[in-house]
mmCIF file of C-alpha atoms and ligand atoms in Angstrom:
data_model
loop_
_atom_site.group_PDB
_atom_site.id
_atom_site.type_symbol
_atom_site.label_atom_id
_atom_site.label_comp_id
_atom_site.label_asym_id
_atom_site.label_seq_id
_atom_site.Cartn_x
_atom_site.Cartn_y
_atom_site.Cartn_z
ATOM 1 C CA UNK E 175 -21.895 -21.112 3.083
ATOM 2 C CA UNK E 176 -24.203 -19.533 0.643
ATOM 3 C CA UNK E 177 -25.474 -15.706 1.286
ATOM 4 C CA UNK E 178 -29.067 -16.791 1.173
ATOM 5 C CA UNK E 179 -28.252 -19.450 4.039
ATOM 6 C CA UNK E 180 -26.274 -17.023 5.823
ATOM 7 C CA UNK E 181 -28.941 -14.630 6.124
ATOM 8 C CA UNK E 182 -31.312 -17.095 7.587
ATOM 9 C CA UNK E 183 -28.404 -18.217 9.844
ATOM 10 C CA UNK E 184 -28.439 -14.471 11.015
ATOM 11 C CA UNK E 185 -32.359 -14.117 11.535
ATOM 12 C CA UNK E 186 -32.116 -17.070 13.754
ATOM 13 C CA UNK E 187 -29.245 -15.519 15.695
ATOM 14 C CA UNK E 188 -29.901 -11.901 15.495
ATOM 15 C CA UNK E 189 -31.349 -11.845 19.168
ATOM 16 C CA UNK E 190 -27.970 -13.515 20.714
ATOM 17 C CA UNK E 191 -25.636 -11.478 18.432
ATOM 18 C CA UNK E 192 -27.713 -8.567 19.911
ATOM 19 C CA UNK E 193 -27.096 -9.872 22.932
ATOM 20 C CA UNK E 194 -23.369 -10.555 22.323
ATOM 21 C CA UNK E 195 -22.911 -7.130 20.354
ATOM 22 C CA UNK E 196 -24.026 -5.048 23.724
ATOM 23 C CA UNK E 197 -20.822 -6.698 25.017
ATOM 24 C CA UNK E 198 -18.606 -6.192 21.986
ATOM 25 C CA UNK E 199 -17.127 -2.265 23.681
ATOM 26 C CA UNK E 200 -15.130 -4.584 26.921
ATOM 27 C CA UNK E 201 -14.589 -6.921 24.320
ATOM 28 C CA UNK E 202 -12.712 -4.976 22.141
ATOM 29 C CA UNK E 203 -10.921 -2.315 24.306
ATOM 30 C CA UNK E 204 -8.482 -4.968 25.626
ATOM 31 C CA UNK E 205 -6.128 -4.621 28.888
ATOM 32 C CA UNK E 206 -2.869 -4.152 30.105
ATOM 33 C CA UNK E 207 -2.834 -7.990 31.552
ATOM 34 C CA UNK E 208 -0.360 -10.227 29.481
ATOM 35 C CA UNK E 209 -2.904 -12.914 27.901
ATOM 36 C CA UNK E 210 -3.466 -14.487 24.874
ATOM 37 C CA UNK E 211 -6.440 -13.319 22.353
ATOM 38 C CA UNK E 212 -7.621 -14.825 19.461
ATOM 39 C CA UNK E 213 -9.501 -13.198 16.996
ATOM 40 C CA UNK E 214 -11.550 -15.046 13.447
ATOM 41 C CA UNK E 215 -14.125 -14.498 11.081
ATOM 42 C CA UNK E 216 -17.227 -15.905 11.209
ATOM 43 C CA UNK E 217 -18.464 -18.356 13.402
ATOM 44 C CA UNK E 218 -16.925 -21.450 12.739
ATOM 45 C CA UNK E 219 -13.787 -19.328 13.834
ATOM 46 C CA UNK E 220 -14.884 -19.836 17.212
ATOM 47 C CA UNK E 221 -13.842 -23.451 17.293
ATOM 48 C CA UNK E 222 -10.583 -22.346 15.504
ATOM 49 C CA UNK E 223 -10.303 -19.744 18.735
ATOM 50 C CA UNK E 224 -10.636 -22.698 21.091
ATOM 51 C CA UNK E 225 -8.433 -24.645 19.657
ATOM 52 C CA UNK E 226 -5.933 -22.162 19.131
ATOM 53 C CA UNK E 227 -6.208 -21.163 22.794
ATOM 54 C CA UNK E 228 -5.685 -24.519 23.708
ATOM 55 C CA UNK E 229 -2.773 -25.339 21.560
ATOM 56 C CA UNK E 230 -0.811 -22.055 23.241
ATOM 57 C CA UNK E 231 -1.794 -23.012 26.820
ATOM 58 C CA UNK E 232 -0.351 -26.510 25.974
ATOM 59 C CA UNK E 233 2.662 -24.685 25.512
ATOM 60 C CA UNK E 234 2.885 -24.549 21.510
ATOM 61 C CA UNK E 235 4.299 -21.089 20.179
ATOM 62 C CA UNK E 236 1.366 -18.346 18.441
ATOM 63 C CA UNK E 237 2.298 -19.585 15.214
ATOM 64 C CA UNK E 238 1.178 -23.415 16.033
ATOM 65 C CA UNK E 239 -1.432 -21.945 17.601
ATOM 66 C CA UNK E 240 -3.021 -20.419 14.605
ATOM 67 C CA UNK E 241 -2.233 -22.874 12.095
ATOM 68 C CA UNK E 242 -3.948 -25.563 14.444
ATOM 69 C CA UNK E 243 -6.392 -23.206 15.083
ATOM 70 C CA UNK E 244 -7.266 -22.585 11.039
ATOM 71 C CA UNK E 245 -7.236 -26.642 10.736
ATOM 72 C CA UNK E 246 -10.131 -26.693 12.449
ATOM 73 C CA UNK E 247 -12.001 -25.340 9.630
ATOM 74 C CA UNK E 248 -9.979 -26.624 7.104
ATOM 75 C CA UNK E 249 -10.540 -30.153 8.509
ATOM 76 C CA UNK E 250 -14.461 -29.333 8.439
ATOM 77 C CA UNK E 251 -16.688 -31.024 5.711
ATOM 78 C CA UNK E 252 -19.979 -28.952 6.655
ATOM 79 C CA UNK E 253 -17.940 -25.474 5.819
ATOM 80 C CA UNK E 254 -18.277 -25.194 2.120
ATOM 81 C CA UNK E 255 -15.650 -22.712 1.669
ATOM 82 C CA UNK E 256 -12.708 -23.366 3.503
ATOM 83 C CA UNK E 257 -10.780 -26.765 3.206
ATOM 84 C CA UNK E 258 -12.090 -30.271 2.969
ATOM 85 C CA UNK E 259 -15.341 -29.762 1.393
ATOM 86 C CA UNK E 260 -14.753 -26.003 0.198
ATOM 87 C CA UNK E 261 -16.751 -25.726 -2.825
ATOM 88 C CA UNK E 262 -14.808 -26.118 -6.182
ATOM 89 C CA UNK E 263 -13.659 -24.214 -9.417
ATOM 90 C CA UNK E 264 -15.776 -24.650 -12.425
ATOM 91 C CA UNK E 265 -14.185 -27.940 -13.585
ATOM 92 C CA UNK E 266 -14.929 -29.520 -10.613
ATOM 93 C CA UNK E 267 -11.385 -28.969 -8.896
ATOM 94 C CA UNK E 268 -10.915 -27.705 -5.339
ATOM 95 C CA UNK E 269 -8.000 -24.802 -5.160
ATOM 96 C CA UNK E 270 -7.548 -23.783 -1.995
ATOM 97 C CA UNK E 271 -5.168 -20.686 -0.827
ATOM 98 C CA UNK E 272 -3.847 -19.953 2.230
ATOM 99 C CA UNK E 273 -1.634 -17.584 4.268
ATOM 100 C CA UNK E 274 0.412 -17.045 7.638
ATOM 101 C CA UNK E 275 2.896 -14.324 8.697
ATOM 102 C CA UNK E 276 5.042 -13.869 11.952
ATOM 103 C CA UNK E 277 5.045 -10.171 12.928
ATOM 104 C CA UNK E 278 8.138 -10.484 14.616
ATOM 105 C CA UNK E 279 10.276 -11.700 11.785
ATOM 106 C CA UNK E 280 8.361 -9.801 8.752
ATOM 107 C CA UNK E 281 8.135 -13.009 7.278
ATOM 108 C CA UNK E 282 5.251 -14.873 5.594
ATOM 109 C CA UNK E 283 4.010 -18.015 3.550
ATOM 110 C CA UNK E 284 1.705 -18.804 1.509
ATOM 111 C CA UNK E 285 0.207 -21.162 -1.166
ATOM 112 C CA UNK E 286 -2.254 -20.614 -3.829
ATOM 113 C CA UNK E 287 -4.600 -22.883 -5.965
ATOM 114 C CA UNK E 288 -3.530 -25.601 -4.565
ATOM 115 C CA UNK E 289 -5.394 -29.220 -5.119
ATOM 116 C CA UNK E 290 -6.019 -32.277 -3.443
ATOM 117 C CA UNK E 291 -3.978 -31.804 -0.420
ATOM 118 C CA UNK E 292 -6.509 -30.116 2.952
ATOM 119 C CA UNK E 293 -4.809 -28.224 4.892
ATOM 120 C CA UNK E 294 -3.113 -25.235 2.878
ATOM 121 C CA UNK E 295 -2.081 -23.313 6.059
ATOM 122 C CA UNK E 296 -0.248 -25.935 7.166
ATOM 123 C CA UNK E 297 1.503 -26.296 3.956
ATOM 124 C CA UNK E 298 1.742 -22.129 3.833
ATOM 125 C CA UNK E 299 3.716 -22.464 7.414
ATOM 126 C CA UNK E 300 5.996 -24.723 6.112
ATOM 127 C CA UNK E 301 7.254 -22.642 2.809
ATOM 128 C CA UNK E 302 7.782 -19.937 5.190
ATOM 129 C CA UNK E 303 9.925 -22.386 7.836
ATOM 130 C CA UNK E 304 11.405 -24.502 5.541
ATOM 131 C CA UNK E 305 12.673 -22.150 1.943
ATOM 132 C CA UNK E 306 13.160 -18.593 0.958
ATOM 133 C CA UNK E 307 10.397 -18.595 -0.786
ATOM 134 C CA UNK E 308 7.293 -16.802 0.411
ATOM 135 C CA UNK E 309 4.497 -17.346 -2.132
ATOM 136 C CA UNK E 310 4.343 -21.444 -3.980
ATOM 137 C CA UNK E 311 1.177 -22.208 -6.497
ATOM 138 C CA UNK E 312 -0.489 -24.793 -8.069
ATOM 139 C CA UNK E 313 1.297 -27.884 -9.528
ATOM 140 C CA UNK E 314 4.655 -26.826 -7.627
ATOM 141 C CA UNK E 315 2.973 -25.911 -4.221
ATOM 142 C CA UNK E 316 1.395 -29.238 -4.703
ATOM 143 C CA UNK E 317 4.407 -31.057 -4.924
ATOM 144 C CA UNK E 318 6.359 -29.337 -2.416
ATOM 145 C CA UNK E 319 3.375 -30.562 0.390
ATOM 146 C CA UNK E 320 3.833 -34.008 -0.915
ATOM 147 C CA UNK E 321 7.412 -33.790 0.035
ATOM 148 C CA UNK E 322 6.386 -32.296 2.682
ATOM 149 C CA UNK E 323 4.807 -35.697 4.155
ATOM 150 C CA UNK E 324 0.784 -34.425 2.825
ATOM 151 C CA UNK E 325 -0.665 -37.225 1.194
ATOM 152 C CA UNK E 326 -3.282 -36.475 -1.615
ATOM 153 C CA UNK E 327 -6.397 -37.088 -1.119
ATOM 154 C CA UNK E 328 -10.206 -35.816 -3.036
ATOM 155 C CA UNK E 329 -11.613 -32.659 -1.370
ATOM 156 C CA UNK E 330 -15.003 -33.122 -2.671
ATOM 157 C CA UNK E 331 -17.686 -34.199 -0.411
ATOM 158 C CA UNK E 332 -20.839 -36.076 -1.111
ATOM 159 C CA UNK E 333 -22.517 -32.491 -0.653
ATOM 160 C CA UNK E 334 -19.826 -30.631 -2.718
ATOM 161 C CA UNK E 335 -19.979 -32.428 -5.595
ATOM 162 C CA UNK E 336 -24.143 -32.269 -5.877
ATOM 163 C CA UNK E 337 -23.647 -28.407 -5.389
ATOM 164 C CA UNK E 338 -21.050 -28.456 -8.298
ATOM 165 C CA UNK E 339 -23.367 -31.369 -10.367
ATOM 166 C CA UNK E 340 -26.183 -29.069 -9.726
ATOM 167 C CA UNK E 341 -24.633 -26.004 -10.919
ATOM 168 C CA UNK E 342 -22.772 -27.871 -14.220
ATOM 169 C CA UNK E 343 -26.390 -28.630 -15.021
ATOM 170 C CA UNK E 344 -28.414 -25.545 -14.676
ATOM 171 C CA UNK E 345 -29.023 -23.997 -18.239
ATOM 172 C CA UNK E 346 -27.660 -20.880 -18.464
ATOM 173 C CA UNK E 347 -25.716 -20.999 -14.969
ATOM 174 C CA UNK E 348 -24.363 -18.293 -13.568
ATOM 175 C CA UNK E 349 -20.746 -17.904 -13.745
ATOM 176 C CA UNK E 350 -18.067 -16.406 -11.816
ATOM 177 C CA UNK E 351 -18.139 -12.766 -12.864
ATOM 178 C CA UNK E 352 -22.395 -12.365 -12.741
ATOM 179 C CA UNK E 353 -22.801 -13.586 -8.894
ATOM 180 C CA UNK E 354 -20.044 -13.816 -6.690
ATOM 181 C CA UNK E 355 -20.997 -16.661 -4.876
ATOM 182 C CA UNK E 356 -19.075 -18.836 -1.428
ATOM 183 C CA UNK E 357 -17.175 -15.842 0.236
ATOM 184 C CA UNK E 358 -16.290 -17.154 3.763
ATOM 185 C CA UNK E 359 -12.861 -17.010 5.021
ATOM 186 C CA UNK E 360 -11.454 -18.412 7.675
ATOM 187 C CA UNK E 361 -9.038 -15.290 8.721
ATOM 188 C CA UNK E 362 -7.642 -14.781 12.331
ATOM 189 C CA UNK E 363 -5.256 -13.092 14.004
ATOM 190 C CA UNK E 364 -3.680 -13.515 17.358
ATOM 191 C CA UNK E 365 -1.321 -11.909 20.132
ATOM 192 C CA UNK E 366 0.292 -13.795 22.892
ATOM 193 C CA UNK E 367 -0.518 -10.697 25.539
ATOM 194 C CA UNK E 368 3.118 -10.423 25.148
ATOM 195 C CA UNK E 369 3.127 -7.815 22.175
ATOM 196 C CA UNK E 370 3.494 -10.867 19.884
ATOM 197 C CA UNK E 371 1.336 -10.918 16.716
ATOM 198 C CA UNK E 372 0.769 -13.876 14.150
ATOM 199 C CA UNK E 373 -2.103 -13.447 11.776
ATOM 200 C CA UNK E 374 -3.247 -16.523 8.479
ATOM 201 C CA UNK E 375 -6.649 -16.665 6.936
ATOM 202 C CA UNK E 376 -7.159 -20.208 4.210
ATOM 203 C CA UNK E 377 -9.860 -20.515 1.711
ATOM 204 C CA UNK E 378 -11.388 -22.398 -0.808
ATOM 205 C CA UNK E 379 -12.501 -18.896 -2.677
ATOM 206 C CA UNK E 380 -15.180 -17.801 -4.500
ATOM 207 C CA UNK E 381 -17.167 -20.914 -6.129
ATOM 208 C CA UNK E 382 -16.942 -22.041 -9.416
ATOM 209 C CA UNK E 383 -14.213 -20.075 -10.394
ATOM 210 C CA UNK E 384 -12.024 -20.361 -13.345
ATOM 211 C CA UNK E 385 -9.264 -22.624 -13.054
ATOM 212 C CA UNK E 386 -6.154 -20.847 -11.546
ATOM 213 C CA UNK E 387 -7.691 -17.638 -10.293
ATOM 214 C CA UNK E 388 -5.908 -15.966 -6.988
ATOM 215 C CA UNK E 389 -7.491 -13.207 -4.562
ATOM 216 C CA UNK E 390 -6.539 -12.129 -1.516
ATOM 217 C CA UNK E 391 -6.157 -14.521 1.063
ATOM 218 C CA UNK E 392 -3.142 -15.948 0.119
ATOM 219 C CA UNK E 393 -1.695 -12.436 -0.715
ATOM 220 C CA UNK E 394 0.548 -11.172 1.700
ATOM 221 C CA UNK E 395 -1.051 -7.750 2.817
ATOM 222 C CA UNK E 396 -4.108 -8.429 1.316
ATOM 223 C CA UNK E 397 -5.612 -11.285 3.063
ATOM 224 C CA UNK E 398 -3.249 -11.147 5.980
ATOM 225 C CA UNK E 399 -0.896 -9.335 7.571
ATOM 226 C CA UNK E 400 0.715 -9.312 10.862
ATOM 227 C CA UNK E 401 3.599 -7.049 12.276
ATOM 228 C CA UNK E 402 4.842 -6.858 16.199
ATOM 229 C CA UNK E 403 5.074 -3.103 15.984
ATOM 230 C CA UNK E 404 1.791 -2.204 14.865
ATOM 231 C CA UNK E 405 -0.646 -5.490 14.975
ATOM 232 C CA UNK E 406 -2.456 -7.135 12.456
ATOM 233 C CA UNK E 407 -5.628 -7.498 10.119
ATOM 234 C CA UNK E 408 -6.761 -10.466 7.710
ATOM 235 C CA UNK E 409 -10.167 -9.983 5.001
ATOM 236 C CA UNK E 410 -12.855 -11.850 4.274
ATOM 237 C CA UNK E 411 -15.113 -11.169 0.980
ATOM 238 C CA UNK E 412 -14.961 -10.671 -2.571
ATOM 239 C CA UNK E 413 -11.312 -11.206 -2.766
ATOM 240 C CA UNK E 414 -11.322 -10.238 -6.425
ATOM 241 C CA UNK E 415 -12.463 -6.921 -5.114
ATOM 242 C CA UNK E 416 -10.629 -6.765 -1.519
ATOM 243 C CA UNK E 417 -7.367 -7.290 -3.257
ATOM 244 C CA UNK E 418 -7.300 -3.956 -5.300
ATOM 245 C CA UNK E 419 -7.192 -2.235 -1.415
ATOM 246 C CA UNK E 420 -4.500 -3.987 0.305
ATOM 247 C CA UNK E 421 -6.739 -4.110 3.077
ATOM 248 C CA UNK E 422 -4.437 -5.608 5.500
ATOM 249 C CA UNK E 423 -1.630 -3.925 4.814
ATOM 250 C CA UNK E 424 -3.554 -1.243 5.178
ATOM 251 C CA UNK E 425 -5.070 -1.056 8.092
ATOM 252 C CA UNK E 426 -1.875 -2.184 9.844
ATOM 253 C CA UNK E 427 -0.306 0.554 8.863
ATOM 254 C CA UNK E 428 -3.145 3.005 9.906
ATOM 255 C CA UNK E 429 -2.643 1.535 13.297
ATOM 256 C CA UNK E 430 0.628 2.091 13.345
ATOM 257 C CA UNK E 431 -0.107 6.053 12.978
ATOM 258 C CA UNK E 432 -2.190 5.505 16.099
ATOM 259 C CA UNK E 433 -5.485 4.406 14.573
ATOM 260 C CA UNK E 434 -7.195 2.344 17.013
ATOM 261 C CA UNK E 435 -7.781 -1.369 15.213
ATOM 262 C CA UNK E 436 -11.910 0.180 14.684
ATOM 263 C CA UNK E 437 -10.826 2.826 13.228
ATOM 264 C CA UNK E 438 -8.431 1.490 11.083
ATOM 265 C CA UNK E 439 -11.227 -1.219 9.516
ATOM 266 C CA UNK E 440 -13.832 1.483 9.074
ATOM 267 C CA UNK E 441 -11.412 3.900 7.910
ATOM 268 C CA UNK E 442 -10.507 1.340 4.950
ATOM 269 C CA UNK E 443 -13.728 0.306 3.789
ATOM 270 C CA UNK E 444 -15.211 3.964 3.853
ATOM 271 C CA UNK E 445 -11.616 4.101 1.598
ATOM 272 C CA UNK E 446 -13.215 1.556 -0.779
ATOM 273 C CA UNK E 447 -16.822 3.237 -1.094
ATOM 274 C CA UNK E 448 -15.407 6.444 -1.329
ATOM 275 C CA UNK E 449 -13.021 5.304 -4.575
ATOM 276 C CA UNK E 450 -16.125 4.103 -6.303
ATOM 277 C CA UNK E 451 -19.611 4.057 -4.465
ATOM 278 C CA UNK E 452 -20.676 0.824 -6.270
ATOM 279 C CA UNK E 453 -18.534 -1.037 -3.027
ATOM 280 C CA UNK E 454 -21.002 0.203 -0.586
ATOM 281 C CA UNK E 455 -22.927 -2.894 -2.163
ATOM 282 C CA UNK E 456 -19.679 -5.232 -1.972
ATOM 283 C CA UNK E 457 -19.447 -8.380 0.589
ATOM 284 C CA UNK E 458 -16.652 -6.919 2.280
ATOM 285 C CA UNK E 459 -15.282 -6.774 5.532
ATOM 286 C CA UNK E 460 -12.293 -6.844 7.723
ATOM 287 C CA UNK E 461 -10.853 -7.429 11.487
ATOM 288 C CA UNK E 462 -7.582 -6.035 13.182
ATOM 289 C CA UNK E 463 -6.072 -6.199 16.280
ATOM 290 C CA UNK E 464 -3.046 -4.142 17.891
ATOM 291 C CA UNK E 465 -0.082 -5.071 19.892
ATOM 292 C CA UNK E 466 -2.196 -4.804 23.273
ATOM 293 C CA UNK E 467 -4.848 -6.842 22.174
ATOM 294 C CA UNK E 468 -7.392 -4.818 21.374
ATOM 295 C CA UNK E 469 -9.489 -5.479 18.437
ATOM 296 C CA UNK E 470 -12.273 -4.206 15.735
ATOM 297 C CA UNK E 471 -14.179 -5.909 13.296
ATOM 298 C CA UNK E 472 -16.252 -4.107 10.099
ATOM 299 C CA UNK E 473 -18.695 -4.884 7.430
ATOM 300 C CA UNK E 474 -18.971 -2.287 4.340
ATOM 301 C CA UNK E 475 -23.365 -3.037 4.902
ATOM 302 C CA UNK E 476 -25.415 -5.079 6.506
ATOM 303 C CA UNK E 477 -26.317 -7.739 3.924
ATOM 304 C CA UNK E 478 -22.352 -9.221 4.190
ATOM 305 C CA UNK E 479 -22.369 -8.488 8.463
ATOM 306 C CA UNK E 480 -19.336 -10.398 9.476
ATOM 307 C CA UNK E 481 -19.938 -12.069 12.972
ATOM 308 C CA UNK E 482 -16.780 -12.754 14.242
ATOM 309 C CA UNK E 483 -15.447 -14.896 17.113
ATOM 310 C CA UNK E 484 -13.163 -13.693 19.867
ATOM 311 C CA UNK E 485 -11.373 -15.227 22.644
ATOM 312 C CA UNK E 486 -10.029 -13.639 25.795
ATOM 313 C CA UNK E 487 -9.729 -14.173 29.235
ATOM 314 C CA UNK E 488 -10.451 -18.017 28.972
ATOM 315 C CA UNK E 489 -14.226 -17.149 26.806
ATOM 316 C CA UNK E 490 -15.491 -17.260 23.873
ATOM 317 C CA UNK E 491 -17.727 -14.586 22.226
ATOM 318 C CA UNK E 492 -19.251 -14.255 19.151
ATOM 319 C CA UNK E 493 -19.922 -10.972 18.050
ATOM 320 C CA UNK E 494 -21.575 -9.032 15.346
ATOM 321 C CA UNK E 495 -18.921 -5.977 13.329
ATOM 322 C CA UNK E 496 -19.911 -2.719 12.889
ATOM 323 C CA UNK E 497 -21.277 -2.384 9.932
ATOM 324 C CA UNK E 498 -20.390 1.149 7.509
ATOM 325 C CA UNK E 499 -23.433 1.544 5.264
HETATM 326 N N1 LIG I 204 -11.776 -13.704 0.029
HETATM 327 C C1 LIG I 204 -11.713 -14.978 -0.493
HETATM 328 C C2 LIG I 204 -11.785 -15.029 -1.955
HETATM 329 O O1 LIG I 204 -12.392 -14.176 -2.581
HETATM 330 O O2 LIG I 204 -11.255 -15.955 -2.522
#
């Protein structure tokens, strides 16, 4: 989803995000009550919510949960960066990254720049189930999903490749490093009421990159990060950016020192613009959520406002993030 698109989208919902927003402070504070919540960026992550919600009440684990959850998106054509249809790297080449962790093991996978095969986090889930490994890329992370049982197939869509056609074709186009361009993660994380926290996010990146590039999302405590004692946080943004911050890592471990999960997202972007002012302008922003199922969300300014879908106590809210400057 383009920026100039998104900001249209958010004219035309700013009344019910207002709407949702006044909501957002019950939302977020949680309760003692053991129940599942699931938490994503954006708002196609409210289908991945529902679905996630419903794989866990059908008696699937938090980590099936999620993954079926993010497959949602994945399995989307009409979200250009995420998946199937995620827009492509400047040859023409969908890489996709992805990542999941298990906060009560400490242990993650995840898979970078990898082609032709749609659903990353599932193949993420399985490096972490299935080797020692933690982190597989490009050719190799291709062929382990094939032995996996993935079967190749093209990621471009009809619409995909007329972006990409259009873009090859402009004079002069912009490139990766002018306009940062396609920035919408699919990140989420999740408890199962029961202290329990799993957290992946999956991406096709930023648009038209160059061949083999990597940011956050498929970097453990960058994009993701998820740990039973303390909760967890995934990114969305300029991942070329984001992943100088460790911003997951990060806030988990603020909430750990007893930062609530609000605090610990605004505390890290005010972090990042006070480091170097010039990412007060960045598309940047973050969620978390702690062991009890509480949750915050944050933007670094209000042109890159993450909405972000929650789900709790059987519903389904979209909400707007708080936004820093
Ligand atoms: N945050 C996603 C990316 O920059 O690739």
């Amino acid at each position: 989803m383009e920026i100039v698109s998104r900001r249209d989208f958010m004219k035309s919902v700013a009344v019910a995000g207002a709407v949702a927003a006044s909501s957002s402070a019950s939302d977020a504070s949680g309760d003692a009550r053991l129940q599942p919540v699931f938490l994503s960026t954006w708002p196609f992550g409210q289908a991945a919510n529902e679905q996630a919600a419903k794989v866990f009440h059908s008696g699937g684990s938090l980590l099936d949960a999620v993954e079926k959850g993010i497959n949602v998106v994945e399995d989307d054509p009409k979200v250009m960066s995420v998946g199937y249809g995620g827009l492509p790297n400047e040859d023409g080449v969908v890489e996709l990254d992805a990542g999941i962790m298990d906060g009560t093991r400490h242990r993650a996978g995840s898979i970078c720049n990898l082609h032709h095969i749609k659903n990353p986090i599932s193949v993420a889930r399985l490096v972490m189930e299935k080797t020692r490994h933690t982190t597989m890329a490009g050719e190799g992370a291709f062929l382990f999903a094939l032995k996996m049982g993935f079967h190749a197939e093209q990621l471009l869509t009809p619409a995909s490749l007329e972006r990409w056609l259009k873009w090859k074709a402009t004079p002069n186009h912009l490139t990766y490093w002018i306009t940062p361009e396609n920035h919408d993660t699919i990140g989420m994380v999740a408890t199962d009421g029961n202290g329990h926290i799993v957290a992946g996010c999956s991406t096709s990146g930023l648009a038209w990159k160059i061949p083999g590039r990597v940011a956050d999302s498929p970097l453990v405590g960058c994009g993701f990060y998820a740990d039973d004692q303390a909760g967890g946080a995934s990114a969305t943004g300029d991942g070329d950016l984001m992943t100088n911050y460790c911003t997951s890592i990060s806030i988990v471990r603020m909430m750990e020192r007893g930062a609530s999960p609000q605090e610990a997202c605004n505390e890290l972007l005010q972090h990042m613009a006070q480091t170097d002012s010039r990412n007060k302008e960045s598309q940047s922003a973050v969620i978390a959520m702690n062991p009890r199922g509480e949750v915050g969300a944050a933007s670094m300014n209000a042109q890159f406002r993450l909405q972000y879908a929650l789900w709790r106590n059987g519903q389904s809210h979209l909400l707007l993030s708080e936004v820093l400057y």
